[in-house]
PDB file of C-alpha atoms in Angstrom:
ATOM      1  CA  MET A  13     -23.929   0.813  -2.501  1.00 44.00           C
ATOM      2  CA  ASN A  14     -23.460   4.565  -2.661  1.00 45.00           C
ATOM      3  CA  PHE A  15     -22.003   5.395  -6.073  1.00 37.00           C
ATOM      4  CA  LYS A  16     -20.765   8.808  -4.928  1.00 41.00           C
ATOM      5  CA  LYS A  17     -18.506   7.151  -2.353  1.00 41.00           C
ATOM      6  CA  THR A  18     -16.721   5.136  -5.029  1.00 41.00           C
ATOM      7  CA  LEU A  19     -15.893   8.038  -7.361  1.00 41.00           C
ATOM      8  CA  PRO A  20     -12.512   9.005  -5.767  1.00 41.00           C
ATOM      9  CA  ALA A  21     -11.369   5.385  -5.750  1.00 42.00           C
ATOM     10  CA  LEU A  22     -12.475   4.773  -9.329  1.00 41.00           C
ATOM     11  CA  ALA A  23     -10.603   7.881 -10.459  1.00 43.00           C
ATOM     12  CA  VAL A  24      -7.387   6.527  -8.965  1.00 40.00           C
ATOM     13  CA  PHE A  25      -7.840   3.170 -10.661  1.00 42.00           C
ATOM     14  CA  ALA A  26      -8.616   4.835 -13.969  1.00 43.00           C
ATOM     15  CA  CYS A  27      -5.162   6.413 -13.831  1.00 41.00           C
ATOM     16  CA  LEU A  28      -3.543   3.088 -12.995  1.00 44.00           C
ATOM     17  CA  GLY A  29      -5.471   1.414 -15.776  1.00 44.00           C
ATOM     18  CA  LEU A  30      -4.416   3.764 -18.567  1.00 41.00           C
ATOM     19  CA  PRO A  31      -1.646   1.433 -19.760  1.00 42.00           C
ATOM     20  CA  SER A  32      -4.210  -1.325 -20.387  1.00 41.00           C
ATOM     21  CA  ALA A  33      -5.362   0.396 -23.561  1.00 40.00           C
ATOM     22  CA  TYR A  34      -1.817   0.201 -24.855  1.00 39.00           C
ATOM     23  CA  ALA A  35      -1.653  -3.443 -23.768  1.00 38.00           C
ATOM     24  CA  GLN A  36      -4.772  -4.371 -25.712  1.00 39.00           C
ATOM     25  CA  ALA A  37      -3.365  -2.729 -28.820  1.00 38.00           C
ATOM     26  CA  SER A  38      -0.010  -4.456 -28.601  1.00 37.00           C
ATOM     27  CA  ILE A  39      -0.750  -7.699 -26.743  1.00 33.00           C
ATOM     28  CA  PHE A  40       0.250  -9.684 -29.821  1.00 32.00           C
ATOM     29  CA  MET A  41       3.841  -8.782 -28.960  1.00 33.00           C
ATOM     30  CA  PHE A  42       3.737 -11.090 -25.942  1.00 38.00           C
ATOM     31  CA  ASP A  43       2.680 -14.659 -25.282  1.00 39.00           C
ATOM     32  CA  ASP A  44       0.420 -15.558 -22.352  1.00 43.00           C
ATOM     33  CA  ALA A  45       3.543 -17.078 -20.878  1.00 41.00           C
ATOM     34  CA  SER A  46       6.874 -15.994 -19.475  1.00 40.00           C
ATOM     35  CA  ASP A  47       6.940 -12.688 -21.406  1.00 40.00           C
ATOM     36  CA  LEU A  48       3.971 -11.497 -19.374  1.00 43.00           C
ATOM     37  CA  ASP A  49       5.452 -12.238 -15.978  1.00 45.00           C
ATOM     38  CA  THR A  50       8.348 -10.747 -14.108  1.00 45.00           C
ATOM     39  CA  GLU A  51      11.590 -12.609 -13.649  1.00 50.00           C
ATOM     40  CA  GLU A  52      11.243 -15.485 -11.214  1.00 51.00           C
ATOM     41  CA  LYS A  53      12.851 -14.954  -7.818  1.00 53.00           C
ATOM     42  CA  LYS A  54      13.885 -18.133  -6.033  1.00 58.00           C
ATOM     43  CA  ASP A  55      14.985 -16.195  -2.960  1.00 76.00           C
ATOM     44  CA  TRP A  56      13.237 -13.525  -0.965  1.00 85.00           C
ATOM     45  CA  ASP A  57      13.774  -9.895  -1.954  1.00 90.00           C
ATOM     46  CA  ALA A  58      13.724  -7.661   1.121  1.00 95.00           C
ATOM     47  CA  SER A  59      14.327  -3.988   1.805  1.00 95.00           C
ATOM     48  CA  ALA A  60      14.273  -1.693   4.815  1.00 97.00           C
ATOM     49  CA  GLU A  61      13.492   2.036   4.756  1.00 97.00           C
ATOM     50  CA  LEU A  62      14.430   4.614   7.351  1.00 96.00           C
ATOM     51  CA  GLY A  63      13.614   8.302   7.552  1.00 96.00           C
ATOM     52  CA  LEU A  64      14.370  10.745  10.388  1.00 91.00           C
ATOM     53  CA  LEU A  65      13.598  14.440  10.700  1.00 85.00           C
ATOM     54  CA  PHE A  66      14.505  16.735  13.602  1.00 82.00           C
ATOM     55  CA  THR A  67      13.897  20.489  13.766  1.00 77.00           C
ATOM     56  CA  SER A  68      14.843  23.009  16.449  1.00 73.00           C
ATOM     57  CA  GLY A  69      14.452  26.725  17.101  1.00 71.00           C
ATOM     58  CA  ASN A  70      10.953  28.173  16.976  1.00 66.00           C
ATOM     59  CA  THR A  71       9.504  24.722  16.310  1.00 71.00           C
ATOM     60  CA  LYS A  72      10.917  21.517  17.737  1.00 81.00           C
ATOM     61  CA  THR A  73       9.726  18.352  16.039  1.00 88.00           C
ATOM     62  CA  GLU A  74      10.790  14.745  15.746  1.00 91.00           C
ATOM     63  CA  THR A  75       9.601  12.477  12.964  1.00 93.00           C
ATOM     64  CA  PHE A  76      10.461   8.800  12.526  1.00 94.00           C
ATOM     65  CA  LYS A  77       9.442   6.496   9.690  1.00 95.00           C
ATOM     66  CA  THR A  78      10.467   2.935   8.948  1.00 96.00           C
ATOM     67  CA  LYS A  79       9.184   0.381   6.480  1.00 96.00           C
ATOM     68  CA  LEU A  80      10.038  -3.239   5.728  1.00 96.00           C
ATOM     69  CA  ASN A  81       9.156  -4.932   2.435  1.00 95.00           C
ATOM     70  CA  ALA A  82       9.572  -8.581   1.470  1.00 96.00           C
ATOM     71  CA  ALA A  83       8.585 -10.335  -1.772  1.00 94.00           C
ATOM     72  CA  ARG A  84       9.111 -13.631  -3.552  1.00 93.00           C
ATOM     73  CA  ASP A  85       7.990 -14.856  -6.980  1.00 91.00           C
ATOM     74  CA  TYR A  86       8.646 -18.562  -7.522  1.00 87.00           C
ATOM     75  CA  GLU A  87       6.918 -21.156  -9.688  1.00 89.00           C
ATOM     76  CA  ASN A  88       3.171 -21.055  -8.879  1.00 94.00           C
ATOM     77  CA  TRP A  89       3.399 -18.674  -5.938  1.00 94.00           C
ATOM     78  CA  ARG A  90       3.936 -14.948  -5.463  1.00 95.00           C
ATOM     79  CA  HIS A  91       4.211 -13.561  -1.909  1.00 96.00           C
ATOM     80  CA  LYS A  92       4.644 -10.058  -0.497  1.00 96.00           C
ATOM     81  CA  GLY A  93       4.481  -8.433   2.911  1.00 97.00           C
ATOM     82  CA  VAL A  94       4.780  -4.916   4.357  1.00 96.00           C
ATOM     83  CA  ILE A  95       5.382  -3.478   7.818  1.00 97.00           C
ATOM     84  CA  ASP A  96       5.049   0.323   7.908  1.00 96.00           C
ATOM     85  CA  TYR A  97       5.481   2.442  11.059  1.00 96.00           C
ATOM     86  CA  TYR A  98       5.284   6.223  11.448  1.00 93.00           C
ATOM     87  CA  ARG A  99       5.619   8.435  14.551  1.00 93.00           C
ATOM     88  CA  SER A 100       5.896  12.190  15.003  1.00 93.00           C
ATOM     89  CA  LYS A 101       6.282  14.388  18.092  1.00 92.00           C
ATOM     90  CA  GLN A 102       6.230  18.144  18.630  1.00 90.00           C
ATOM     91  CA  GLU A 103       7.204  20.361  21.549  1.00 87.00           C
ATOM     92  CA  ASP A 104       4.810  23.031  22.803  1.00 81.00           C
ATOM     93  CA  GLN A 105       6.950  26.188  23.007  1.00 77.00           C
ATOM     94  CA  SER A 106       4.749  27.803  25.663  1.00 78.00           C
ATOM     95  CA  THR A 107       4.757  24.875  28.116  1.00 80.00           C
ATOM     96  CA  GLY A 108       7.843  22.935  27.048  1.00 77.00           C
ATOM     97  CA  GLU A 109       5.810  19.729  26.951  1.00 85.00           C
ATOM     98  CA  THR A 110       6.240  17.226  24.125  1.00 87.00           C
ATOM     99  CA  TYR A 111       3.152  15.648  22.631  1.00 88.00           C
ATOM    100  CA  THR A 112       2.632  13.009  19.952  1.00 90.00           C
ATOM    101  CA  THR A 113       1.074  14.188  16.698  1.00 87.00           C
ATOM    102  CA  GLY A 114       1.188  10.901  14.786  1.00 89.00           C
ATOM    103  CA  ASP A 115       1.536   7.209  15.641  1.00 92.00           C
ATOM    104  CA  ARG A 116       0.581   4.574  13.072  1.00 94.00           C
ATOM    105  CA  LEU A 117       1.414   0.919  12.457  1.00 96.00           C
ATOM    106  CA  PHE A 118       0.290  -0.850   9.269  1.00 96.00           C
ATOM    107  CA  VAL A 119       0.953  -4.520   8.465  1.00 97.00           C
ATOM    108  CA  SER A 120      -0.186  -6.410   5.373  1.00 97.00           C
ATOM    109  CA  GLY A 121       0.505  -9.723   3.685  1.00 97.00           C
ATOM    110  CA  GLN A 122      -0.603 -11.312   0.431  1.00 97.00           C
ATOM    111  CA  SER A 123      -0.122 -14.560  -1.450  1.00 97.00           C
ATOM    112  CA  ASN A 124      -1.048 -15.186  -5.094  1.00 97.00           C
ATOM    113  CA  TYR A 125      -1.419 -18.682  -6.528  1.00 97.00           C
ATOM    114  CA  LYS A 126      -0.751 -18.574 -10.278  1.00 96.00           C
ATOM    115  CA  PHE A 127      -2.772 -20.913 -12.501  1.00 94.00           C
ATOM    116  CA  SER A 128       0.541 -22.022 -14.017  1.00 92.00           C
ATOM    117  CA  PRO A 129       4.120 -20.799 -13.514  1.00 89.00           C
ATOM    118  CA  GLU A 130       3.884 -18.759 -16.731  1.00 88.00           C
ATOM    119  CA  SER A 131       0.285 -17.530 -16.349  1.00 92.00           C
ATOM    120  CA  ARG A 132      -0.624 -13.892 -15.839  1.00 94.00           C
ATOM    121  CA  SER A 133      -3.756 -14.926 -13.882  1.00 97.00           C
ATOM    122  CA  SER A 134      -3.848 -15.881 -10.203  1.00 97.00           C
ATOM    123  CA  ILE A 135      -6.016 -16.248  -7.133  1.00 98.00           C
ATOM    124  CA  PHE A 136      -5.007 -14.106  -4.158  1.00 98.00           C
ATOM    125  CA  ILE A 137      -5.617 -13.942  -0.430  1.00 98.00           C
ATOM    126  CA  PHE A 138      -4.918 -10.649   1.349  1.00 98.00           C
ATOM    127  CA  GLY A 139      -4.870  -9.548   4.971  1.00 97.00           C
ATOM    128  CA  SER A 140      -4.054  -6.249   6.696  1.00 97.00           C
ATOM    129  CA  TYR A 141      -4.023  -4.805  10.211  1.00 97.00           C
ATOM    130  CA  GLU A 142      -3.680  -1.152  11.222  1.00 96.00           C
ATOM    131  CA  GLU A 143      -3.355   0.753  14.484  1.00 95.00           C
ATOM    132  CA  ASP A 144      -3.538   4.547  14.296  1.00 90.00           C
ATOM    133  CA  LYS A 145      -4.059   6.480  17.534  1.00 81.00           C
ATOM    134  CA  PHE A 146      -5.348   9.516  15.633  1.00 85.00           C
ATOM    135  CA  SER A 147      -7.774   7.789  13.268  1.00 85.00           C
ATOM    136  CA  GLY A 148     -10.650   7.382  15.725  1.00 85.00           C
ATOM    137  CA  TYR A 149     -10.229   3.600  15.780  1.00 89.00           C
ATOM    138  CA  ASP A 150      -8.459   1.278  18.211  1.00 92.00           C
ATOM    139  CA  TYR A 151      -7.632  -0.972  15.249  1.00 94.00           C
ATOM    140  CA  ARG A 152      -8.814  -1.815  11.746  1.00 94.00           C
ATOM    141  CA  GLY A 153      -8.268  -4.834   9.540  1.00 95.00           C
ATOM    142  CA  THR A 154      -9.209  -6.460   6.251  1.00 97.00           C
ATOM    143  CA  VAL A 155      -9.306  -9.979   4.827  1.00 98.00           C
ATOM    144  CA  ALA A 156     -10.054 -10.520   1.129  1.00 98.00           C
ATOM    145  CA  VAL A 157      -9.770 -13.162  -1.601  1.00 98.00           C
ATOM    146  CA  GLY A 158     -10.214 -12.859  -5.341  1.00 98.00           C
ATOM    147  CA  TYR A 159      -8.752 -12.758  -8.837  1.00 98.00           C
ATOM    148  CA  GLY A 160      -5.463 -11.124  -9.815  1.00 97.00           C
ATOM    149  CA  ALA A 161      -3.718 -10.497 -13.137  1.00 97.00           C
ATOM    150  CA  ARG A 162      -0.239  -9.258 -14.013  1.00 95.00           C
ATOM    151  CA  TYR A 163       0.309  -7.513 -17.349  1.00 95.00           C
ATOM    152  CA  ARG A 164       3.704  -6.657 -18.758  1.00 94.00           C
ATOM    153  CA  TYR A 165       3.513  -3.728 -21.158  1.00 95.00           C
ATOM    154  CA  SER A 166       7.244  -3.545 -21.921  1.00 95.00           C
ATOM    155  CA  PRO A 167      10.472  -5.064 -20.582  1.00 94.00           C
ATOM    156  CA  THR A 168      10.593  -2.261 -17.977  1.00 96.00           C
ATOM    157  CA  LEU A 169       6.894  -1.775 -17.161  1.00 97.00           C
ATOM    158  CA  PHE A 170       4.320  -4.079 -15.584  1.00 96.00           C
ATOM    159  CA  ALA A 171       1.175  -3.776 -13.474  1.00 97.00           C
ATOM    160  CA  ASP A 172      -0.857  -5.974 -11.138  1.00 97.00           C
ATOM    161  CA  TYR A 173      -4.657  -5.718 -10.941  1.00 97.00           C
ATOM    162  CA  GLU A 174      -6.827  -7.408  -8.316  1.00 98.00           C
ATOM    163  CA  ILE A 175     -10.510  -7.636  -7.415  1.00 98.00           C
ATOM    164  CA  GLY A 176     -12.361  -9.704  -4.857  1.00 98.00           C
ATOM    165  CA  PRO A 177     -14.804  -9.763  -1.942  1.00 98.00           C
ATOM    166  CA  GLY A 178     -13.715  -9.560   1.657  1.00 97.00           C
ATOM    167  CA  LEU A 179     -14.480  -8.629   5.224  1.00 97.00           C
ATOM    168  CA  SER A 180     -13.423  -5.521   7.125  1.00 96.00           C
ATOM    169  CA  TYR A 181     -13.410  -5.214  10.886  1.00 94.00           C
ATOM    170  CA  ASN A 182     -12.697  -2.319  13.224  1.00 92.00           C
ATOM    171  CA  LYS A 183     -13.070  -1.088  16.789  1.00 91.00           C
ATOM    172  CA  PRO A 184     -14.122   2.583  16.849  1.00 88.00           C
ATOM    173  CA  ILE A 185     -13.286   5.001  19.661  1.00 84.00           C
ATOM    174  CA  ILE A 186     -15.932   7.612  20.488  1.00 81.00           C
ATOM    175  CA  ASP A 187     -15.300  10.282  23.160  1.00 79.00           C
ATOM    176  CA  GLY A 188     -12.220   8.354  24.251  1.00 78.00           C
ATOM    177  CA  VAL A 189     -14.151   5.122  24.844  1.00 83.00           C
ATOM    178  CA  ALA A 190     -13.550   2.001  22.726  1.00 83.00           C
ATOM    179  CA  GLN A 191     -16.754   0.557  21.281  1.00 86.00           C
ATOM    180  CA  GLU A 192     -17.663  -2.977  20.281  1.00 90.00           C
ATOM    181  CA  GLN A 193     -15.913  -4.475  17.270  1.00 91.00           C
ATOM    182  CA  GLU A 194     -17.758  -3.947  13.992  1.00 91.00           C
ATOM    183  CA  SER A 195     -17.485  -5.912  10.764  1.00 93.00           C
ATOM    184  CA  SER A 196     -18.904  -5.581   7.263  1.00 94.00           C
ATOM    185  CA  ALA A 197     -18.606  -7.082   3.794  1.00 97.00           C
ATOM    186  CA  ILE A 198     -16.473  -5.200   1.266  1.00 97.00           C
ATOM    187  CA  LEU A 199     -15.317  -5.307  -2.332  1.00 98.00           C
ATOM    188  CA  ARG A 200     -11.564  -4.814  -2.618  1.00 98.00           C
ATOM    189  CA  LEU A 201      -9.906  -3.352  -5.719  1.00 98.00           C
ATOM    190  CA  ALA A 202      -6.128  -2.960  -5.935  1.00 98.00           C
ATOM    191  CA  GLY A 203      -3.528  -1.999  -8.497  1.00 97.00           C
ATOM    192  CA  ASN A 204       0.252  -1.710  -8.521  1.00 97.00           C
ATOM    193  CA  LEU A 205       2.317  -0.206 -11.348  1.00 97.00           C
ATOM    194  CA  VAL A 206       6.116  -0.692 -11.449  1.00 96.00           C
ATOM    195  CA  TRP A 207       8.312   1.096 -13.979  1.00 97.00           C
ATOM    196  CA  ASP A 208      12.093   0.774 -14.191  1.00 97.00           C
ATOM    197  CA  ILE A 209      12.733   4.267 -15.540  1.00 97.00           C
ATOM    198  CA  THR A 210      16.451   3.640 -15.917  1.00 96.00           C
ATOM    199  CA  LYS A 211      18.876   1.024 -14.667  1.00 93.00           C
ATOM    200  CA  ASN A 212      19.245   2.968 -11.419  1.00 95.00           C
ATOM    201  CA  SER A 213      15.798   4.526 -10.907  1.00 97.00           C
ATOM    202  CA  LYS A 214      12.296   3.173 -10.404  1.00 97.00           C
ATOM    203  CA  LEU A 215       8.729   4.472 -10.126  1.00 98.00           C
ATOM    204  CA  ASN A 216       6.116   2.621  -8.082  1.00 97.00           C
ATOM    205  CA  ALA A 217       2.414   3.558  -7.967  1.00 98.00           C
ATOM    206  CA  LEU A 218      -0.080   1.599  -5.920  1.00 96.00           C
ATOM    207  CA  ALA A 219      -3.715   2.117  -4.999  1.00 97.00           C
ATOM    208  CA  SER A 220      -6.380   0.125  -3.219  1.00 97.00           C
ATOM    209  CA  THR A 221      -9.976   0.705  -2.215  1.00 97.00           C
ATOM    210  CA  GLU A 222     -12.287  -1.290   0.011  1.00 97.00           C
ATOM    211  CA  ILE A 223     -15.896  -0.467  -0.813  1.00 96.00           C
ATOM    212  CA  GLY A 224     -18.324  -1.136   2.015  1.00 93.00           C
ATOM    213  CA  GLU A 225     -21.955  -0.332   2.707  1.00 89.00           C
ATOM    214  CA  GLU A 226     -21.175   2.543   5.106  1.00 87.00           C
ATOM    215  CA  ASN A 227     -17.518   3.378   4.457  1.00 91.00           C
ATOM    216  CA  THR A 228     -15.176   3.264   1.483  1.00 94.00           C
ATOM    217  CA  LYS A 229     -11.529   3.186   2.546  1.00 94.00           C
ATOM    218  CA  SER A 230      -8.955   4.094  -0.101  1.00 96.00           C
ATOM    219  CA  ARG A 231      -5.175   4.166   0.040  1.00 95.00           C
ATOM    220  CA  GLY A 232      -2.603   5.273  -2.529  1.00 96.00           C
ATOM    221  CA  GLU A 233       1.126   5.839  -2.782  1.00 97.00           C
ATOM    222  CA  LEU A 234       3.436   7.183  -5.464  1.00 97.00           C
ATOM    223  CA  SER A 235       7.198   6.810  -5.033  1.00 97.00           C
ATOM    224  CA  VAL A 236      10.369   7.360  -7.026  1.00 98.00           C
ATOM    225  CA  SER A 237      13.694   5.846  -5.971  1.00 97.00           C
ATOM    226  CA  ALA A 238      17.246   6.293  -7.233  1.00 97.00           C
ATOM    227  CA  ASN A 239      20.137   3.960  -6.448  1.00 96.00           C
ATOM    228  CA  VAL A 240      23.125   5.329  -4.555  1.00 95.00           C
ATOM    229  CA  ASN A 241      24.957   2.021  -4.953  1.00 93.00           C
ATOM    230  CA  SER A 242      24.050  -1.651  -5.454  1.00 89.00           C
ATOM    231  CA  SER A 243      22.270  -1.951  -2.097  1.00 93.00           C
ATOM    232  CA  LEU A 244      21.355   1.620  -1.069  1.00 96.00           C
ATOM    233  CA  ALA A 245      18.782   3.943  -2.635  1.00 97.00           C
ATOM    234  CA  LEU A 246      17.158   7.288  -1.923  1.00 97.00           C
ATOM    235  CA  LYS A 247      13.356   7.266  -2.105  1.00 97.00           C
ATOM    236  CA  PHE A 248      10.779  10.058  -2.306  1.00 96.00           C
ATOM    237  CA  SER A 249       7.152   9.096  -1.665  1.00 96.00           C
ATOM    238  CA  VAL A 250       3.723  10.683  -1.349  1.00 95.00           C
ATOM    239  CA  ALA A 251       0.954   8.636   0.287  1.00 94.00           C
ATOM    240  CA  ALA A 252      -2.685   9.296   1.110  1.00 94.00           C
ATOM    241  CA  SER A 253      -5.549   7.445   2.770  1.00 93.00           C
ATOM    242  CA  HIS A 254      -9.218   8.443   2.672  1.00 94.00           C
ATOM    243  CA  ASN A 255     -12.378   7.302   4.441  1.00 91.00           C
ATOM    244  CA  SER A 256     -15.810   8.301   3.209  1.00 92.00           C
ATOM    245  CA  TYR A 257     -17.242   7.893   6.734  1.00 87.00           C
ATOM    246  CA  LEU A 258     -15.777   8.000  10.247  1.00 83.00           C
ATOM    247  CA  GLU A 259     -17.485   7.241  13.538  1.00 78.00           C
ATOM    248  CA  ASP A 260     -15.881  10.322  15.117  1.00 77.00           C
ATOM    249  CA  PRO A 261     -16.928  13.428  13.111  1.00 80.00           C
ATOM    250  CA  SER A 262     -14.042  15.445  14.591  1.00 78.00           C
ATOM    251  CA  LYS A 263     -11.482  13.341  12.678  1.00 82.00           C
ATOM    252  CA  GLU A 264     -10.244  14.232   9.202  1.00 87.00           C
ATOM    253  CA  LYS A 265     -11.295  11.889   6.404  1.00 90.00           C
ATOM    254  CA  LEU A 266      -8.080  12.418   4.423  1.00 92.00           C
ATOM    255  CA  ASP A 267      -4.563  11.746   5.738  1.00 91.00           C
ATOM    256  CA  THR A 268      -1.449  12.444   3.674  1.00 91.00           C
ATOM    257  CA  GLU A 269       2.223  11.662   4.168  1.00 91.00           C
ATOM    258  CA  THR A 270       5.288  12.893   2.286  1.00 92.00           C
ATOM    259  CA  ALA A 271       8.625  11.252   3.046  1.00 93.00           C
ATOM    260  CA  VAL A 272      12.224  11.035   1.937  1.00 94.00           C
ATOM    261  CA  THR A 273      13.884   7.808   3.099  1.00 96.00           C
ATOM    262  CA  LEU A 274      16.979   5.730   2.629  1.00 96.00           C
ATOM    263  CA  VAL A 275      16.273   2.204   1.368  1.00 97.00           C
ATOM    264  CA  TYR A 276      18.624  -0.699   2.023  1.00 96.00           C
ATOM    265  CA  SER A 277      18.062  -3.844  -0.041  1.00 93.00           C
ATOM    266  CA  PHE A 278      19.302  -7.226   1.150  1.00 86.00           C
TER     267      PHE A 278
END
């Protein structure tokens, strides 16, 4: 394993792990029971995001982003799923032709089995699938299993940490031609920090890295949302994904995305 490849990912997780020092110093304040877990949800929590951007004049662009989230925490099980789609188009002023500058679909799902309804520890299974026409791959996916732990540092702050082995698979595109599917063993690390800043605002920071023999794929997102009313919120987010190695050397290793979206919870 190339240690240099893992440095960016480890730096991200070091930031997410800063609260753990505080937790170790004050863990006596909580039992290894209900105080360490979030409130149980017997029904599914779901939300839908939508963001649109149109510009005209010297530059004509069209950007569309939508995201669906679903989660449930009940007794011994915790489930969550994400569908994230992004598309952008731009018009060439000299020819009048419109061309696509971004088109990405990302889907993931995860289930955690808690050792007991009140336990912070769990076993998880995770799966993801991604199609990005500008990444140099026809598709990419991941399957992983491992150990997870949820720590509550205060009534308004908690974090999830996960580690486990897995398998990544992808189908690279070189010179416009799809190659044979490739697969490799990985080690997946993931963290998610949730902070209810106030009654009507929330911060969410998540990061994951999949360390493989040839490529280390890392993804991170930081978002802040503020409620407009009981079911509608305004969200600002910054996301980034990085690959240490790509089959197509003409592709960028780092992709970033900044978005302002409306979030409807139901």
